[in-house]
Short mmCIF file of C-alpha atoms in Angstrom, two decimals:
data_model
loop_
_atom_site.label_atom_id
_atom_site.label_comp_id
_atom_site.label_asym_id
_atom_site.label_seq_id
_atom_site.Cartn_x
_atom_site.Cartn_y
_atom_site.Cartn_z
CA GLN V 1 0.00 0.00 0.00
CA VAL V 2 1.39 3.36 -1.02
CA GLN V 3 1.48 5.91 1.75
CA LEU V 4 2.82 9.45 2.06
CA VAL V 5 3.47 11.02 5.46
CA GLU V 6 4.30 14.71 5.68
CA SER V 7 5.83 16.34 8.74
CA GLY V 8 7.78 19.37 9.88
CA GLY V 9 5.15 22.07 9.81
CA GLY V 10 4.45 24.47 12.61
CA LEU V 11 4.11 28.07 13.64
CA VAL V 12 6.85 30.41 12.52
CA GLN V 13 7.29 34.16 12.46
CA PRO V 14 7.57 36.03 9.16
CA GLY V 15 11.11 35.68 7.88
CA GLY V 16 11.58 32.36 9.61
CA SER V 17 12.37 28.94 8.19
CA LEU V 18 10.96 25.44 8.26
CA ARG V 19 11.99 22.16 6.73
CA LEU V 20 9.23 19.82 5.67
CA SER V 21 9.68 16.10 5.15
CA CYS V 22 7.66 13.60 3.17
CA ALA V 23 8.34 9.95 3.83
CA ALA V 24 6.94 7.34 1.52
CA SER V 25 6.28 3.65 1.56
CA GLY V 26 5.28 1.60 -1.44
CA ILE V 27 6.59 4.08 -3.99
CA ILE V 28 10.14 4.81 -5.04
CA PHE V 29 10.82 8.52 -5.14
CA SER V 30 13.94 8.19 -7.21
CA VAL V 31 12.02 7.01 -10.29
CA ASN V 32 9.13 9.39 -9.89
CA HIS V 33 8.66 13.08 -10.38
CA MET V 34 7.80 14.45 -6.94
CA GLY V 35 6.27 17.71 -5.89
CA TRP V 36 5.22 19.73 -2.91
CA TYR V 37 1.74 21.17 -3.03
CA ARG V 38 -0.04 23.52 -0.69
CA GLN V 39 -3.61 24.47 -0.02
CA ALA V 40 -4.67 27.56 1.86
CA PRO V 41 -8.20 28.00 3.23
CA GLY V 42 -10.62 28.82 0.45
CA LYS V 43 -8.04 28.27 -2.27
CA GLN V 44 -7.24 25.48 -4.68
CA ARG V 45 -4.30 23.21 -4.07
CA GLU V 46 -1.26 24.42 -5.96
CA LEU V 47 2.06 22.88 -6.90
CA VAL V 48 4.85 25.02 -5.48
CA ALA V 49 7.97 22.92 -5.99
CA ARG V 50 8.83 19.97 -8.15
CA LEU V 51 11.76 17.62 -8.53
CA ASP V 52 11.97 15.28 -11.48
CA SER V 53 13.59 11.86 -11.56
CA ARG V 54 16.80 13.36 -12.97
CA GLY V 55 17.12 15.91 -10.18
CA ASN V 56 15.86 18.96 -12.02
CA THR V 57 13.86 21.40 -9.91
CA ASN V 58 11.23 23.99 -10.67
CA TYR V 59 9.34 26.41 -8.46
CA ALA V 60 6.26 28.54 -8.52
CA GLY V 61 7.07 32.19 -8.89
CA SER V 62 5.75 32.99 -5.44
CA VAL V 63 8.35 30.78 -3.73
CA LYS V 64 11.26 30.90 -6.13
CA GLY V 65 14.47 31.85 -4.37
CA ARG V 66 13.02 31.03 -0.95
CA PHE V 67 12.06 27.34 -1.14
CA ALA V 68 14.24 24.37 -2.09
CA ILE V 69 13.08 20.83 -2.81
CA SER V 70 15.42 17.90 -2.37
CA ARG V 71 15.35 14.16 -2.09
CA ASP V 72 17.15 11.47 -0.11
CA ASN V 73 16.78 8.30 -2.14
CA ALA V 74 18.22 6.10 0.60
CA LYS V 75 15.51 7.27 2.97
CA ASN V 76 12.83 7.52 0.28
CA THR V 77 12.10 10.98 1.59
CA VAL V 78 11.50 14.31 -0.09
CA TYR V 79 12.20 17.60 1.69
CA LEU V 80 11.10 21.18 1.29
CA GLN V 81 13.36 23.80 2.84
CA MET V 82 11.38 27.00 3.27
CA ASN V 83 13.18 30.23 4.07
CA ASP V 84 12.03 33.81 4.50
CA LEU V 85 8.49 32.64 5.12
CA LYS V 86 5.67 35.08 4.52
CA PRO V 87 2.11 35.15 5.85
CA GLU V 88 0.88 34.15 2.39
CA ASP V 89 2.86 30.91 2.64
CA ALA V 90 0.51 29.69 5.37
CA ALA V 91 -1.24 26.55 4.18
CA VAL V 92 -1.38 22.81 4.54
CA TYR V 93 1.52 21.32 2.63
CA TYR V 94 1.38 17.96 0.86
CA CYS V 95 3.72 15.94 -1.27
CA ASN V 96 2.73 13.78 -4.21
CA THR V 97 3.80 12.85 -7.70
CA TYR V 98 3.45 15.27 -10.58
CA PRO V 99 2.26 16.22 -13.15
CA PHE V 100 -0.49 14.02 -11.86
CA ALA V 101 -1.01 13.23 -8.20
CA ILE V 102 -1.34 9.48 -8.54
CA VAL V 103 -0.98 8.62 -4.87
CA SER V 104 -3.68 9.06 -2.26
CA TRP V 105 -3.08 12.34 -0.46
CA GLY V 106 -1.51 12.18 2.96
CA GLN V 107 -2.72 14.20 5.91
CA GLY V 108 -0.43 17.09 5.06
CA THR V 109 1.45 19.30 7.48
CA GLN V 110 0.20 22.69 8.60
CA VAL V 111 2.40 25.74 8.18
CA THR V 112 1.35 28.90 9.99
CA VAL V 113 3.24 32.16 9.52
CA SER V 114 2.34 34.79 12.03
CA SER V 115 3.93 37.24 14.40
#
């Protein structure tokens, strides 16, 4: 059974940093394109960072230069380093494959940015 478990969220002040983790079982990250998505209240889920099977990365304009996606194949884990967080980054963050989310969504991890 394929399962994704996100962790690492929390409350942070504007300008702060967080590192999110996504651990997987039943799916091999190294051969899949993986992405981090987020969904804020009242908004659609959006893809903010992606990492293809060859290690190429791409970011949404709103997070470019502040977020970094990476992968540890040995741990079958994908990370999202988030720096200089802004109130508009507050959302529930999820990982999944892209361009299509073919795995059942995990519970996500909540990121709150507030002073």
